[in-house]
């Protein structure tokens, strides 16, 4: 696939947002990547895979396939951590299928992973950056980011913001009654990130469950005449099958693309500065994000919590960006 030259010209860096993406594709991670890989607003320094929805061997192959489908083989790709900091890996093939990006064809694209470990890549990028320069989008467990912050805490000031998918407050959990999947997998990693003192914009289930696909929304993507949009429609149809039963809905929540949509069009989301702590000790509520939404404590604010979204604007943006491939 992709014998064409990479689509680089549009993406040359002039006043663009320097960005690192850390993800565990996952169909919804894939849609997030499709938006980011076609966004001239970003200076995308690299994509790092982490173990999560499926094991690392699959997520690292998936980022290669997804970059190849988008003909963005110019973006460096890295493999990261293969298990959570302190816990065994739990995967979610029951949601995402065996490969994570079902029903796409799995193949070995020409584009390879960089030899450097993803954590070392992030550390090097921060080392060479100015203070407040680098935006990190994280749509899987926080393992890689927490490892960076533990190994090089002095570099945290180079991070402008962390835009993450994870957590749940009003909505309750999707993997236990209390916890959202990404946080449940590696709560100790999120704890490190929450304590790092950098601006965090969090898109948890409270908002992602308002961004639901539907047959009409998928049909609008299916109608676009390009292979990336067709791959997106294929994955959405697959992804919908599990969540539409679970939530008795017409489709599935598009969790991870909320992060990139926020960077492109922040005004479509409602955010509130809150204090947030993550439960580490209880077996019952492991990974619960205790967000002090009503300010009932005097804990300092450490997170901007997304609580509402204009879903029509979201799907217009998604469809528009997919149409531009
Ligand atoms: C999150 O978990 C994964 O299943 C999705 O990719 C998303 O990042 C939703 O809970
Ligand atoms: Ca994900």
GROMACS .gro file of C-alpha atoms and ligand atoms in nm:
model
  336
    1UNK     CA    1   0.000   0.000   0.000
    2UNK     CA    2   0.095   0.370  -0.025
    3UNK     CA    3   0.345   0.372  -0.308
    4UNK     CA    4   0.271   0.744  -0.343
    5UNK     CA    5   0.514   0.995  -0.192
    6UNK     CA    6   0.411   1.092   0.162
    7UNK     CA    7   0.175   1.389   0.184
    8UNK     CA    8   0.428   1.613   0.354
    9UNK     CA    9   0.395   1.959   0.199
   10UNK     CA   10   0.076   2.055   0.382
   11UNK     CA   11   0.236   1.960   0.712
   12UNK     CA   12   0.561   2.159   0.705
   13UNK     CA   13   0.598   2.336   1.039
   14UNK     CA   14   0.528   2.711   1.048
   15UNK     CA   15   0.361   2.830   1.369
   16UNK     CA   16   0.201   2.495   1.422
   17UNK     CA   17   0.124   2.329   1.753
   18UNK     CA   18   0.410   2.090   1.843
   19UNK     CA   19   0.235   1.765   1.927
   20UNK     CA   20   0.310   1.413   2.045
   21UNK     CA   21   0.036   1.150   2.034
   22UNK     CA   22   0.036   0.851   2.267
   23UNK     CA   23  -0.233   0.591   2.193
   24UNK     CA   24  -0.346   0.227   2.194
   25UNK     CA   25  -0.548   0.177   1.873
   26UNK     CA   26  -0.844   0.086   1.913
   27UNK     CA   27  -1.094   0.201   1.647
   28UNK     CA   28  -1.162   0.527   1.831
   29UNK     CA   29  -0.789   0.595   1.865
   30UNK     CA   30  -0.771   0.531   1.490
   31UNK     CA   31  -1.033   0.798   1.419
   32UNK     CA   32  -0.843   1.036   1.644
   33UNK     CA   33  -0.529   0.963   1.439
   34UNK     CA   34  -0.716   1.016   1.111
   35UNK     CA   35  -0.813   1.364   1.232
   36UNK     CA   36  -0.465   1.448   1.363
   37UNK     CA   37  -0.281   1.314   1.059
   38UNK     CA   38  -0.479   1.546   0.833
   39UNK     CA   39  -0.460   1.858   1.049
   40UNK     CA   40  -0.233   2.131   0.911
   41UNK     CA   41  -0.263   2.296   1.254
   42UNK     CA   42  -0.023   2.040   1.406
   43UNK     CA   43   0.352   1.988   1.394
   44UNK     CA   44   0.319   1.618   1.474
   45UNK     CA   45   0.656   1.513   1.614
   46UNK     CA   46   0.570   1.147   1.662
   47UNK     CA   47   0.314   0.883   1.750
   48UNK     CA   48   0.385   0.642   2.036
   49UNK     CA   49   0.203   0.315   2.095
   50UNK     CA   50   0.117   0.184   2.440
   51UNK     CA   51  -0.040  -0.144   2.550
   52UNK     CA   52  -0.410  -0.106   2.627
   53UNK     CA   53  -0.704  -0.202   2.411
   54UNK     CA   54  -0.486  -0.479   2.267
   55UNK     CA   55  -0.128  -0.587   2.349
   56UNK     CA   56   0.164  -0.369   2.244
   57UNK     CA   57   0.255  -0.596   1.951
   58UNK     CA   58  -0.084  -0.507   1.801
   59UNK     CA   59  -0.096  -0.136   1.891
   60UNK     CA   60   0.253  -0.077   1.749
   61UNK     CA   61   0.156  -0.251   1.425
   62UNK     CA   62  -0.172  -0.059   1.416
   63UNK     CA   63  -0.005   0.283   1.428
   64UNK     CA   64   0.207   0.177   1.128
   65UNK     CA   65  -0.100   0.063   0.935
   66UNK     CA   66  -0.298   0.377   1.022
   67UNK     CA   67  -0.015   0.614   0.923
   68UNK     CA   68   0.022   0.417   0.600
   69UNK     CA   69  -0.350   0.437   0.519
   70UNK     CA   70  -0.325   0.816   0.565
   71UNK     CA   71  -0.007   0.828   0.356
   72UNK     CA   72   0.170   1.005   0.644
   73UNK     CA   73   0.477   0.784   0.649
   74UNK     CA   74   0.681   1.097   0.726
   75UNK     CA   75   0.561   1.095   1.090
   76UNK     CA   76   0.802   0.900   1.318
   77UNK     CA   77   0.639   0.606   1.496
   78UNK     CA   78   0.752   0.455   1.825
   79UNK     CA   79   0.670   0.165   2.050
   80UNK     CA   80   0.630   0.230   2.422
   81UNK     CA   81   0.555   0.037   2.740
   82UNK     CA   82   0.413  -0.313   2.718
   83UNK     CA   83   0.233  -0.324   3.051
   84UNK     CA   84   0.099  -0.089   3.320
   85UNK     CA   85   0.342   0.042   3.583
   86UNK     CA   86   0.239  -0.195   3.863
   87UNK     CA   87  -0.046  -0.407   3.732
   88UNK     CA   88  -0.100  -0.683   3.482
   89UNK     CA   89  -0.225  -0.581   3.141
   90UNK     CA   90  -0.598  -0.620   3.078
   91UNK     CA   91  -0.709  -0.588   2.717
   92UNK     CA   92  -1.046  -0.521   2.552
   93UNK     CA   93  -1.074  -0.744   2.246
   94UNK     CA   94  -1.440  -0.793   2.339
   95UNK     CA   95  -1.491  -0.429   2.238
   96UNK     CA   96  -1.228  -0.369   1.970
   97UNK     CA   97  -1.196  -0.714   1.810
   98UNK     CA   98  -0.885  -0.930   1.797
   99UNK     CA   99  -0.665  -0.674   1.621
  100UNK     CA  100  -0.796  -0.351   1.779
  101UNK     CA  101  -0.876  -0.202   1.439
  102UNK     CA  102  -1.113  -0.469   1.307
  103UNK     CA  103  -1.232  -0.500   1.035
  104UNK     CA  104  -0.933  -0.334   0.862
  105UNK     CA  105  -0.689  -0.557   0.682
  106UNK     CA  106  -0.380  -0.631   0.889
  107UNK     CA  107  -0.059  -0.621   0.686
  108UNK     CA  108   0.306  -0.522   0.722
  109UNK     CA  109   0.339  -0.169   0.580
  110UNK     CA  110   0.673  -0.044   0.455
  111UNK     CA  111   0.682   0.224   0.723
  112UNK     CA  112   0.871   0.090   1.026
  113UNK     CA  113   0.889   0.182   1.392
  114UNK     CA  114   1.186   0.394   1.496
  115UNK     CA  115   1.448   0.195   1.688
  116UNK     CA  116   1.430   0.434   1.984
  117UNK     CA  117   1.187   0.349   2.267
  118UNK     CA  118   0.883   0.579   2.275
  119UNK     CA  119   0.960   0.697   2.630
  120UNK     CA  120   1.314   0.798   2.525
  121UNK     CA  121   1.170   0.978   2.222
  122UNK     CA  122   0.938   1.183   2.443
  123UNK     CA  123   1.223   1.261   2.685
  124UNK     CA  124   1.447   1.371   2.395
  125UNK     CA  125   1.171   1.585   2.247
  126UNK     CA  126   1.111   1.758   2.581
  127UNK     CA  127   1.486   1.801   2.635
  128UNK     CA  128   1.511   1.990   2.308
  129UNK     CA  129   1.196   2.198   2.360
  130UNK     CA  130   1.134   2.533   2.524
  131UNK     CA  131   0.924   2.562   2.840
  132UNK     CA  132   0.549   2.520   2.770
  133UNK     CA  133   0.612   2.405   2.415
  134UNK     CA  134   0.491   2.048   2.370
  135UNK     CA  135   0.129   1.933   2.369
  136UNK     CA  136   0.070   1.568   2.447
  137UNK     CA  137  -0.248   1.389   2.340
  138UNK     CA  138  -0.293   1.063   2.535
  139UNK     CA  139  -0.576   0.828   2.445
  140UNK     CA  140  -0.469   0.506   2.615
  141UNK     CA  141  -0.343   0.419   2.962
  142UNK     CA  142  -0.097   0.686   3.091
  143UNK     CA  143   0.192   0.439   3.126
  144UNK     CA  144   0.432   0.602   2.879
  145UNK     CA  145   0.365   0.957   2.998
  146UNK     CA  146   0.400   0.863   3.365
  147UNK     CA  147   0.728   0.685   3.290
  148UNK     CA  148   0.858   1.001   3.124
  149UNK     CA  149   0.754   1.214   3.422
  150UNK     CA  150   0.909   0.971   3.671
  151UNK     CA  151   1.237   0.945   3.483
  152UNK     CA  152   1.271   1.315   3.399
  153UNK     CA  153   1.049   1.522   3.631
  154UNK     CA  154   1.258   1.832   3.555
  155UNK     CA  155   1.129   1.820   3.196
  156UNK     CA  156   0.761   1.850   3.291
  157UNK     CA  157   0.782   2.229   3.243
  158UNK     CA  158   0.840   2.169   2.873
  159UNK     CA  159   0.489   2.025   2.847
  160UNK     CA  160   0.237   2.290   2.752
  161UNK     CA  161  -0.066   2.068   2.816
  162UNK     CA  162  -0.176   1.709   2.833
  163UNK     CA  163  -0.504   1.642   2.651
  164UNK     CA  164  -0.628   1.303   2.760
  165UNK     CA  165  -0.916   1.064   2.714
  166UNK     CA  166  -0.990   0.900   3.045
  167UNK     CA  167  -1.194   0.899   3.361
  168UNK     CA  168  -1.559   0.922   3.452
  169UNK     CA  169  -1.751   1.108   3.719
  170UNK     CA  170  -2.124   1.163   3.664
  171UNK     CA  171  -2.145   0.889   3.402
  172UNK     CA  172  -2.006   0.601   3.609
  173UNK     CA  173  -1.759   0.353   3.468
  174UNK     CA  174  -1.749   0.147   3.152
  175UNK     CA  175  -1.527  -0.136   3.277
  176UNK     CA  176  -1.636  -0.139   3.642
  177UNK     CA  177  -1.925   0.055   3.794
  178UNK     CA  178  -1.671   0.319   3.902
  179UNK     CA  179  -1.392   0.326   3.648
  180UNK     CA  180  -1.325   0.412   3.287
  181UNK     CA  181  -1.104   0.167   3.096
  182UNK     CA  182  -0.786   0.375   3.040
  183UNK     CA  183  -0.765   0.482   3.404
  184UNK     CA  184  -0.865   0.140   3.539
  185UNK     CA  185  -0.578  -0.019   3.349
  186UNK     CA  186  -0.307   0.200   3.495
  187UNK     CA  187  -0.436   0.416   3.781
  188UNK     CA  188  -0.085   0.467   3.926
  189UNK     CA  189   0.021   0.621   3.595
  190UNK     CA  190  -0.263   0.873   3.597
  191UNK     CA  191  -0.181   0.952   3.960
  192UNK     CA  192   0.173   1.051   3.857
  193UNK     CA  193   0.039   1.265   3.572
  194UNK     CA  194  -0.218   1.438   3.796
  195UNK     CA  195   0.058   1.529   4.042
  196UNK     CA  196   0.299   1.664   3.780
  197UNK     CA  197   0.152   2.014   3.794
  198UNK     CA  198   0.096   2.060   3.420
  199UNK     CA  199  -0.232   2.172   3.260
  200UNK     CA  200  -0.450   1.868   3.192
  201UNK     CA  201  -0.762   1.870   2.975
  202UNK     CA  202  -0.956   1.550   3.040
  203UNK     CA  203  -1.223   1.398   2.818
  204UNK     CA  204  -1.390   1.126   3.020
  205UNK     CA  205  -1.712   0.935   2.976
  206UNK     CA  206  -1.916   1.232   3.106
  207UNK     CA  207  -1.855   1.398   2.770
  208UNK     CA  208  -1.758   1.115   2.534
  209UNK     CA  209  -2.094   0.946   2.595
  210UNK     CA  210  -2.251   1.256   2.439
  211UNK     CA  211  -2.057   1.203   2.116
  212UNK     CA  212  -2.244   0.903   1.978
  213UNK     CA  213  -2.219   0.774   1.626
  214UNK     CA  214  -2.543   0.685   1.447
  215UNK     CA  215  -2.634   0.525   1.113
  216UNK     CA  216  -2.690   0.874   0.970
  217UNK     CA  217  -2.353   1.002   1.091
  218UNK     CA  218  -2.171   0.692   0.963
  219UNK     CA  219  -2.353   0.723   0.627
  220UNK     CA  220  -2.221   1.079   0.589
  221UNK     CA  221  -1.867   0.942   0.632
  222UNK     CA  222  -1.934   0.643   0.406
  223UNK     CA  223  -2.044   0.883   0.131
  224UNK     CA  224  -1.695   1.040   0.120
  225UNK     CA  225  -1.497   0.915  -0.174
  226UNK     CA  226  -1.156   0.836  -0.026
  227UNK     CA  227  -0.993   0.529   0.134
  228UNK     CA  228  -0.938   0.692   0.475
  229UNK     CA  229  -1.306   0.780   0.511
  230UNK     CA  230  -1.399   0.428   0.397
  231UNK     CA  231  -1.168   0.280   0.661
  232UNK     CA  232  -1.325   0.511   0.920
  233UNK     CA  233  -1.677   0.401   0.821
  234UNK     CA  234  -1.573   0.034   0.831
  235UNK     CA  235  -1.430   0.071   1.181
  236UNK     CA  236  -1.729   0.270   1.305
  237UNK     CA  237  -1.968   0.001   1.187
  238UNK     CA  238  -1.759  -0.262   1.370
  239UNK     CA  239  -1.718  -0.051   1.685
  240UNK     CA  240  -2.091   0.026   1.697
  241UNK     CA  241  -2.191  -0.339   1.726
  242UNK     CA  242  -2.077  -0.380   2.089
  243UNK     CA  243  -2.156  -0.039   2.233
  244UNK     CA  244  -2.499  -0.003   2.072
  245UNK     CA  245  -2.608  -0.315   2.261
  246UNK     CA  246  -2.437  -0.211   2.583
  247UNK     CA  247  -2.582   0.138   2.588
  248UNK     CA  248  -2.906   0.065   2.398
  249UNK     CA  249  -2.800   0.340   2.159
  250UNK     CA  250  -2.786   0.386   1.783
  251UNK     CA  251  -2.407   0.375   1.783
  252UNK     CA  252  -2.090   0.405   1.990
  253UNK     CA  253  -1.924   0.688   2.183
  254UNK     CA  254  -1.629   0.837   1.996
  255UNK     CA  255  -1.410   0.873   2.302
  256UNK     CA  256  -1.060   0.940   2.174
  257UNK     CA  257  -1.133   1.184   1.888
  258UNK     CA  258  -1.266   1.431   2.149
  259UNK     CA  259  -0.903   1.513   2.234
  260UNK     CA  260  -0.804   1.625   1.886
  261UNK     CA  261  -1.143   1.790   1.827
  262UNK     CA  262  -1.075   1.999   2.139
  263UNK     CA  263  -0.738   2.112   2.004
  264UNK     CA  264  -0.895   2.205   1.671
  265UNK     CA  265  -1.220   2.358   1.796
  266UNK     CA  266  -1.211   2.404   2.175
  267UNK     CA  267  -1.530   2.610   2.182
  268UNK     CA  268  -1.742   2.302   2.109
  269UNK     CA  269  -1.665   2.168   2.460
  270UNK     CA  270  -1.761   2.292   2.805
  271UNK     CA  271  -1.475   2.254   3.053
  272UNK     CA  272  -1.453   2.320   3.427
  273UNK     CA  273  -1.137   2.353   3.638
  274UNK     CA  274  -1.159   2.095   3.919
  275UNK     CA  275  -0.954   1.894   4.165
  276UNK     CA  276  -0.920   1.530   4.065
  277UNK     CA  277  -0.776   1.232   4.248
  278UNK     CA  278  -0.762   0.873   4.128
  279UNK     CA  279  -0.845   0.574   4.346
  280UNK     CA  280  -0.549   0.340   4.380
  281UNK     CA  281  -0.624   0.123   4.681
  282UNK     CA  282  -0.981  -0.001   4.672
  283UNK     CA  283  -1.043  -0.317   4.469
  284UNK     CA  284  -1.406  -0.209   4.431
  285UNK     CA  285  -1.340   0.140   4.296
  286UNK     CA  286  -0.989   0.105   4.150
  287UNK     CA  287  -0.932   0.372   3.885
  288UNK     CA  288  -1.228   0.588   3.986
  289UNK     CA  289  -1.159   0.954   3.910
  290UNK     CA  290  -1.289   1.154   4.206
  291UNK     CA  291  -1.356   1.488   4.036
  292UNK     CA  292  -1.458   1.765   4.275
  293UNK     CA  293  -1.699   1.913   4.023
  294UNK     CA  294  -1.904   2.106   4.282
  295UNK     CA  295  -1.594   2.235   4.465
  296UNK     CA  296  -1.683   2.068   4.794
  297UNK     CA  297  -1.319   2.041   4.900
  298UNK     CA  298  -1.039   2.295   4.913
  299UNK     CA  299  -0.811   2.072   4.705
  300UNK     CA  300  -0.622   2.272   4.440
  301UNK     CA  301  -0.751   2.242   4.083
  302UNK     CA  302  -0.537   2.007   3.878
  303UNK     CA  303  -0.760   1.927   3.581
  304UNK     CA  304  -0.992   2.088   3.327
  305UNK     CA  305  -1.284   1.847   3.318
  306UNK     CA  306  -1.496   1.823   3.002
  307UNK     CA  307  -1.864   1.796   3.086
  308UNK     CA  308  -2.053   1.896   2.772
  309UNK     CA  309  -2.009   1.908   2.397
  310UNK     CA  310  -2.193   2.015   2.086
  311UNK     CA  311  -2.208   1.673   1.918
  312UNK     CA  312  -2.336   1.812   1.586
  313UNK     CA  313  -2.030   2.036   1.562
  314UNK     CA  314  -1.810   1.740   1.651
  315UNK     CA  315  -1.945   1.522   1.369
  316UNK     CA  316  -1.931   1.811   1.124
  317UNK     CA  317  -1.563   1.859   1.208
  318UNK     CA  318  -1.487   1.485   1.187
  319UNK     CA  319  -1.665   1.446   0.853
  320UNK     CA  320  -1.507   1.761   0.715
  321UNK     CA  321  -1.154   1.649   0.809
  322UNK     CA  322  -1.212   1.302   0.663
  323UNK     CA  323  -1.344   1.456   0.341
  324UNK     CA  324  -1.011   1.632   0.293
  325UNK     CA  325  -0.806   1.314   0.235
  326LIG     C1  326  -1.125   0.428   2.620
  326LIG     O1  327  -1.089   0.291   2.632
  326LIG     C2  328  -1.068   0.236   2.504
  326LIG     O2  329  -1.155   0.128   2.487
  326LIG     C3  330  -1.094   0.343   2.403
  326LIG     O3  331  -0.994   0.340   2.301
  326LIG     C4  332  -1.087   0.472   2.482
  326LIG     O4  333  -0.955   0.524   2.484
  326LIG     C5  334  -1.271   0.444   2.655
  326LIG     O5  335  -1.297   0.401   2.785
  327LIG    CA1  336  -0.780   0.445   2.336
   0.00000   0.00000   0.00000
